[in-house]
mmCIF file of C-alpha atoms in Angstrom:
data_model
loop_
_atom_site.group_PDB
_atom_site.id
_atom_site.type_symbol
_atom_site.label_atom_id
_atom_site.label_comp_id
_atom_site.label_asym_id
_atom_site.label_seq_id
_atom_site.Cartn_x
_atom_site.Cartn_y
_atom_site.Cartn_z
ATOM 1 C CA UNK A 1 -207.190 119.908 207.681
ATOM 2 C CA UNK A 2 -204.160 119.121 205.551
ATOM 3 C CA UNK A 3 -204.270 118.466 201.874
ATOM 4 C CA UNK A 4 -201.875 115.961 200.393
ATOM 5 C CA UNK A 5 -200.609 117.053 196.982
ATOM 6 C CA UNK A 6 -199.999 114.265 194.490
ATOM 7 C CA UNK A 7 -198.251 114.891 191.162
ATOM 8 C CA UNK A 8 -200.520 114.317 188.189
ATOM 9 C CA UNK A 9 -200.287 114.739 184.436
ATOM 10 C CA UNK A 10 -202.646 117.728 184.716
ATOM 11 C CA UNK A 11 -201.319 121.081 185.829
ATOM 12 C CA UNK A 12 -202.040 122.415 189.322
ATOM 13 C CA UNK A 13 -204.950 124.563 188.114
ATOM 14 C CA UNK A 14 -206.730 121.668 186.402
ATOM 15 C CA UNK A 15 -206.096 119.377 189.371
ATOM 16 C CA UNK A 16 -207.413 121.957 191.847
ATOM 17 C CA UNK A 17 -210.510 122.541 189.667
ATOM 18 C CA UNK A 18 -211.195 118.800 189.492
ATOM 19 C CA UNK A 19 -210.849 118.456 193.285
ATOM 20 C CA UNK A 20 -213.132 121.483 193.924
ATOM 21 C CA UNK A 21 -215.845 120.093 191.652
ATOM 22 C CA UNK A 22 -215.506 116.661 193.275
ATOM 23 C CA UNK A 23 -215.926 118.169 196.759
ATOM 24 C CA UNK A 24 -218.925 120.293 195.755
ATOM 25 C CA UNK A 25 -220.505 117.353 193.921
ATOM 26 C CA UNK A 26 -220.112 115.177 197.034
ATOM 27 C CA UNK A 27 -221.854 117.778 199.212
ATOM 28 C CA UNK A 28 -224.653 118.165 196.657
ATOM 29 C CA UNK A 29 -225.239 114.414 196.444
ATOM 30 C CA UNK A 30 -225.107 113.959 200.244
ATOM 31 C CA UNK A 31 -227.810 116.624 200.606
ATOM 32 C CA UNK A 32 -229.905 115.509 197.594
ATOM 33 C CA UNK A 33 -229.366 118.795 195.765
ATOM 34 C CA UNK A 34 -230.040 118.739 192.038
ATOM 35 C CA UNK A 35 -228.051 121.874 191.179
ATOM 36 C CA UNK A 36 -224.647 123.353 191.949
ATOM 37 C CA UNK A 37 -224.293 127.107 191.406
ATOM 38 C CA UNK A 38 -220.863 128.556 190.677
ATOM 39 C CA UNK A 39 -219.816 132.216 190.701
ATOM 40 C CA UNK A 40 -218.336 132.229 187.192
ATOM 41 C CA UNK A 41 -218.894 135.657 185.704
ATOM 42 C CA UNK A 42 -218.560 137.475 182.391
ATOM 43 C CA UNK A 43 -214.849 138.142 182.980
ATOM 44 C CA UNK A 44 -214.254 134.416 183.570
ATOM 45 C CA UNK A 45 -216.043 133.714 180.304
ATOM 46 C CA UNK A 46 -213.869 136.242 178.431
ATOM 47 C CA UNK A 47 -210.683 134.806 179.971
ATOM 48 C CA UNK A 48 -211.718 131.280 179.001
ATOM 49 C CA UNK A 49 -212.489 132.208 175.397
ATOM 50 C CA UNK A 50 -209.216 134.132 174.991
ATOM 51 C CA UNK A 51 -207.215 131.352 176.667
ATOM 52 C CA UNK A 52 -208.829 128.779 174.376
ATOM 53 C CA UNK A 53 -208.105 130.893 171.288
ATOM 54 C CA UNK A 54 -204.467 131.203 172.332
ATOM 55 C CA UNK A 55 -204.280 127.430 172.899
ATOM 56 C CA UNK A 56 -205.861 126.841 169.467
ATOM 57 C CA UNK A 57 -208.577 124.599 170.874
ATOM 58 C CA UNK A 58 -210.741 124.899 167.769
ATOM 59 C CA UNK A 59 -214.409 125.786 167.625
ATOM 60 C CA UNK A 60 -215.206 123.969 170.865
ATOM 61 C CA UNK A 61 -212.900 126.388 172.689
ATOM 62 C CA UNK A 62 -214.982 129.301 171.475
ATOM 63 C CA UNK A 63 -217.979 127.992 173.427
ATOM 64 C CA UNK A 64 -216.276 129.030 176.649
ATOM 65 C CA UNK A 65 -218.021 128.196 179.931
ATOM 66 C CA UNK A 66 -221.526 126.796 179.437
ATOM 67 C CA UNK A 67 -224.268 128.437 181.535
ATOM 68 C CA UNK A 68 -225.690 124.982 182.308
ATOM 69 C CA UNK A 69 -223.901 121.665 182.320
ATOM 70 C CA UNK A 70 -225.024 118.249 183.446
ATOM 71 C CA UNK A 71 -222.519 116.480 185.687
ATOM 72 C CA UNK A 72 -221.546 113.465 183.575
ATOM 73 C CA UNK A 73 -220.728 110.983 186.316
ATOM 74 C CA UNK A 74 -223.817 111.578 188.463
ATOM 75 C CA UNK A 75 -225.219 108.396 190.040
ATOM 76 C CA UNK A 76 -228.197 106.827 188.232
ATOM 77 C CA UNK A 77 -231.418 108.645 189.090
ATOM 78 C CA UNK A 78 -229.594 111.631 190.601
ATOM 79 C CA UNK A 79 -229.259 114.137 187.797
ATOM 80 C CA UNK A 80 -226.954 116.926 188.919
ATOM 81 C CA UNK A 81 -226.630 120.191 186.974
ATOM 82 C CA UNK A 82 -224.036 122.927 187.323
ATOM 83 C CA UNK A 83 -225.586 126.365 186.848
ATOM 84 C CA UNK A 84 -223.719 129.630 186.394
ATOM 85 C CA UNK A 85 -226.212 132.423 187.111
ATOM 86 C CA UNK A 86 -223.582 135.204 187.137
ATOM 87 C CA UNK A 87 -222.055 134.382 183.744
ATOM 88 C CA UNK A 88 -223.495 137.511 182.134
ATOM 89 C CA UNK A 89 -222.373 139.904 184.898
ATOM 90 C CA UNK A 90 -219.047 141.731 185.009
ATOM 91 C CA UNK A 91 -216.783 140.985 187.964
ATOM 92 C CA UNK A 92 -216.663 144.710 188.841
ATOM 93 C CA UNK A 93 -220.465 144.767 189.137
ATOM 94 C CA UNK A 94 -220.368 141.780 191.494
ATOM 95 C CA UNK A 95 -217.685 143.388 193.679
ATOM 96 C CA UNK A 96 -219.712 146.616 193.672
ATOM 97 C CA UNK A 97 -222.759 144.726 194.934
ATOM 98 C CA UNK A 98 -220.649 143.005 197.593
ATOM 99 C CA UNK A 99 -219.235 146.329 198.825
ATOM 100 C CA UNK A 100 -222.596 148.099 198.696
ATOM 101 C CA UNK A 101 -224.236 145.361 200.775
ATOM 102 C CA UNK A 102 -221.271 144.789 203.128
ATOM 103 C CA UNK A 103 -221.029 141.114 202.234
ATOM 104 C CA UNK A 104 -218.078 138.943 203.189
ATOM 105 C CA UNK A 105 -216.261 137.037 200.470
ATOM 106 C CA UNK A 106 -213.045 135.142 199.931
ATOM 107 C CA UNK A 107 -210.461 135.378 197.216
ATOM 108 C CA UNK A 108 -208.074 132.560 196.418
ATOM 109 C CA UNK A 109 -204.604 134.116 196.684
ATOM 110 C CA UNK A 110 -203.383 131.852 193.871
ATOM 111 C CA UNK A 111 -205.550 134.021 191.554
ATOM 112 C CA UNK A 112 -202.758 136.619 191.710
ATOM 113 C CA UNK A 113 -199.975 134.264 190.636
ATOM 114 C CA UNK A 114 -199.168 135.146 187.020
ATOM 115 C CA UNK A 115 -197.269 131.896 186.636
ATOM 116 C CA UNK A 116 -200.658 130.441 185.709
ATOM 117 C CA UNK A 117 -201.828 131.294 182.170
ATOM 118 C CA UNK A 118 -205.365 132.264 183.174
ATOM 119 C CA UNK A 119 -204.088 134.685 185.807
ATOM 120 C CA UNK A 120 -201.622 136.215 183.365
ATOM 121 C CA UNK A 121 -204.512 136.793 180.958
ATOM 122 C CA UNK A 122 -206.712 138.190 183.764
ATOM 123 C CA UNK A 123 -204.105 140.458 185.332
ATOM 124 C CA UNK A 124 -201.944 141.544 182.388
ATOM 125 C CA UNK A 125 -203.295 140.694 178.923
ATOM 126 C CA UNK A 126 -206.950 141.746 179.232
ATOM 127 C CA UNK A 127 -206.091 145.045 180.994
ATOM 128 C CA UNK A 128 -203.768 145.843 178.075
ATOM 129 C CA UNK A 129 -206.486 144.995 175.544
ATOM 130 C CA UNK A 130 -208.970 147.128 177.510
ATOM 131 C CA UNK A 131 -206.805 150.142 176.662
ATOM 132 C CA UNK A 132 -207.683 149.482 173.010
ATOM 133 C CA UNK A 133 -211.233 148.223 173.579
ATOM 134 C CA UNK A 134 -212.800 148.758 177.043
ATOM 135 C CA UNK A 135 -215.602 146.318 176.169
ATOM 136 C CA UNK A 136 -213.253 143.386 175.454
ATOM 137 C CA UNK A 137 -214.805 141.196 178.182
ATOM 138 C CA UNK A 138 -218.301 141.628 176.748
ATOM 139 C CA UNK A 139 -217.071 141.078 173.196
ATOM 140 C CA UNK A 140 -215.229 137.859 174.069
ATOM 141 C CA UNK A 141 -218.261 136.639 175.985
ATOM 142 C CA UNK A 142 -220.421 137.386 172.930
ATOM 143 C CA UNK A 143 -218.146 135.158 170.851
ATOM 144 C CA UNK A 144 -218.988 132.258 173.195
ATOM 145 C CA UNK A 145 -222.718 132.917 172.785
ATOM 146 C CA UNK A 146 -222.461 133.172 168.998
ATOM 147 C CA UNK A 147 -220.382 129.987 168.805
ATOM 148 C CA UNK A 148 -222.940 128.103 170.903
ATOM 149 C CA UNK A 149 -225.802 129.318 168.684
ATOM 150 C CA UNK A 150 -223.843 128.324 165.566
ATOM 151 C CA UNK A 151 -223.258 124.860 167.060
ATOM 152 C CA UNK A 152 -226.969 124.403 167.760
ATOM 153 C CA UNK A 153 -227.785 125.402 164.188
ATOM 154 C CA UNK A 154 -225.138 123.056 162.787
ATOM 155 C CA UNK A 155 -226.441 120.201 164.978
ATOM 156 C CA UNK A 156 -229.934 120.647 163.511
ATOM 157 C CA UNK A 157 -228.548 120.766 159.964
ATOM 158 C CA UNK A 158 -226.367 117.706 160.585
ATOM 159 C CA UNK A 159 -229.284 115.699 161.989
ATOM 160 C CA UNK A 160 -231.323 116.499 158.870
ATOM 161 C CA UNK A 161 -228.490 115.490 156.558
ATOM 162 C CA UNK A 162 -227.862 112.240 158.427
ATOM 163 C CA UNK A 163 -231.543 111.342 158.274
ATOM 164 C CA UNK A 164 -231.363 111.675 154.462
ATOM 165 C CA UNK A 165 -228.166 109.682 153.910
ATOM 166 C CA UNK A 166 -228.339 107.011 156.610
ATOM 167 C CA UNK A 167 -230.828 104.669 158.180
ATOM 168 C CA UNK A 168 -231.489 101.360 159.843
ATOM 169 C CA UNK A 169 -231.315 98.006 158.132
ATOM 170 C CA UNK A 170 -232.520 94.654 159.397
ATOM 171 C CA UNK A 171 -229.012 93.716 160.580
ATOM 172 C CA UNK A 172 -227.427 97.122 161.163
ATOM 173 C CA UNK A 173 -227.252 100.598 159.736
ATOM 174 C CA UNK A 174 -226.238 102.135 156.421
ATOM 175 C CA UNK A 175 -224.518 105.352 155.426
ATOM 176 C CA UNK A 176 -224.361 106.604 151.855
ATOM 177 C CA UNK A 177 -220.671 107.473 152.004
ATOM 178 C CA UNK A 178 -220.495 109.192 148.609
ATOM 179 C CA UNK A 179 -223.341 111.576 149.575
ATOM 180 C CA UNK A 180 -221.831 112.075 153.038
ATOM 181 C CA UNK A 181 -218.461 113.088 151.591
ATOM 182 C CA UNK A 182 -220.243 115.574 149.331
ATOM 183 C CA UNK A 183 -221.173 117.716 152.323
ATOM 184 C CA UNK A 184 -219.002 120.345 153.967
ATOM 185 C CA UNK A 185 -216.438 118.889 156.378
ATOM 186 C CA UNK A 186 -217.997 120.839 159.283
ATOM 187 C CA UNK A 187 -220.647 118.108 159.714
ATOM 188 C CA UNK A 188 -218.076 115.377 160.305
#
């Protein structure tokens, strides 16, 4: 089968990712699956966090790859969830298991093209950092976990604050703006 490449505003990596998820989602829906498992691993998580830091994506970038994510545009009544069961496992451990059990696998050759930022980080930057700190992948992955826990805590705090300074009226809602502005900007 031939694939027709169409220029988009997104880069080739983002476009390819979108097309892969679309294809997998279609197969899942056709077969009435409720979950899609991906092979994202701890190294992928570390690469994502570092890439997001370098792109200055803010606190959301620190969350990295979520272990579970609901597919937003699932048809009504067909909740589809992406799961990432290998997210806490190092890539080297996975390859070791594959070799030990004589399993076949495929590698996308574009993963070796350092023209793409993620590949440059994977193939050049992280190996250099590993010379300073061999546990860099685990440490970057931990940042994603800590950021997610901090977000959950902040969400709970924000909900409590909003319940104290806002509410429903007969014809709408109210927000005590002066009290709202008195809180730390992180709840905005």
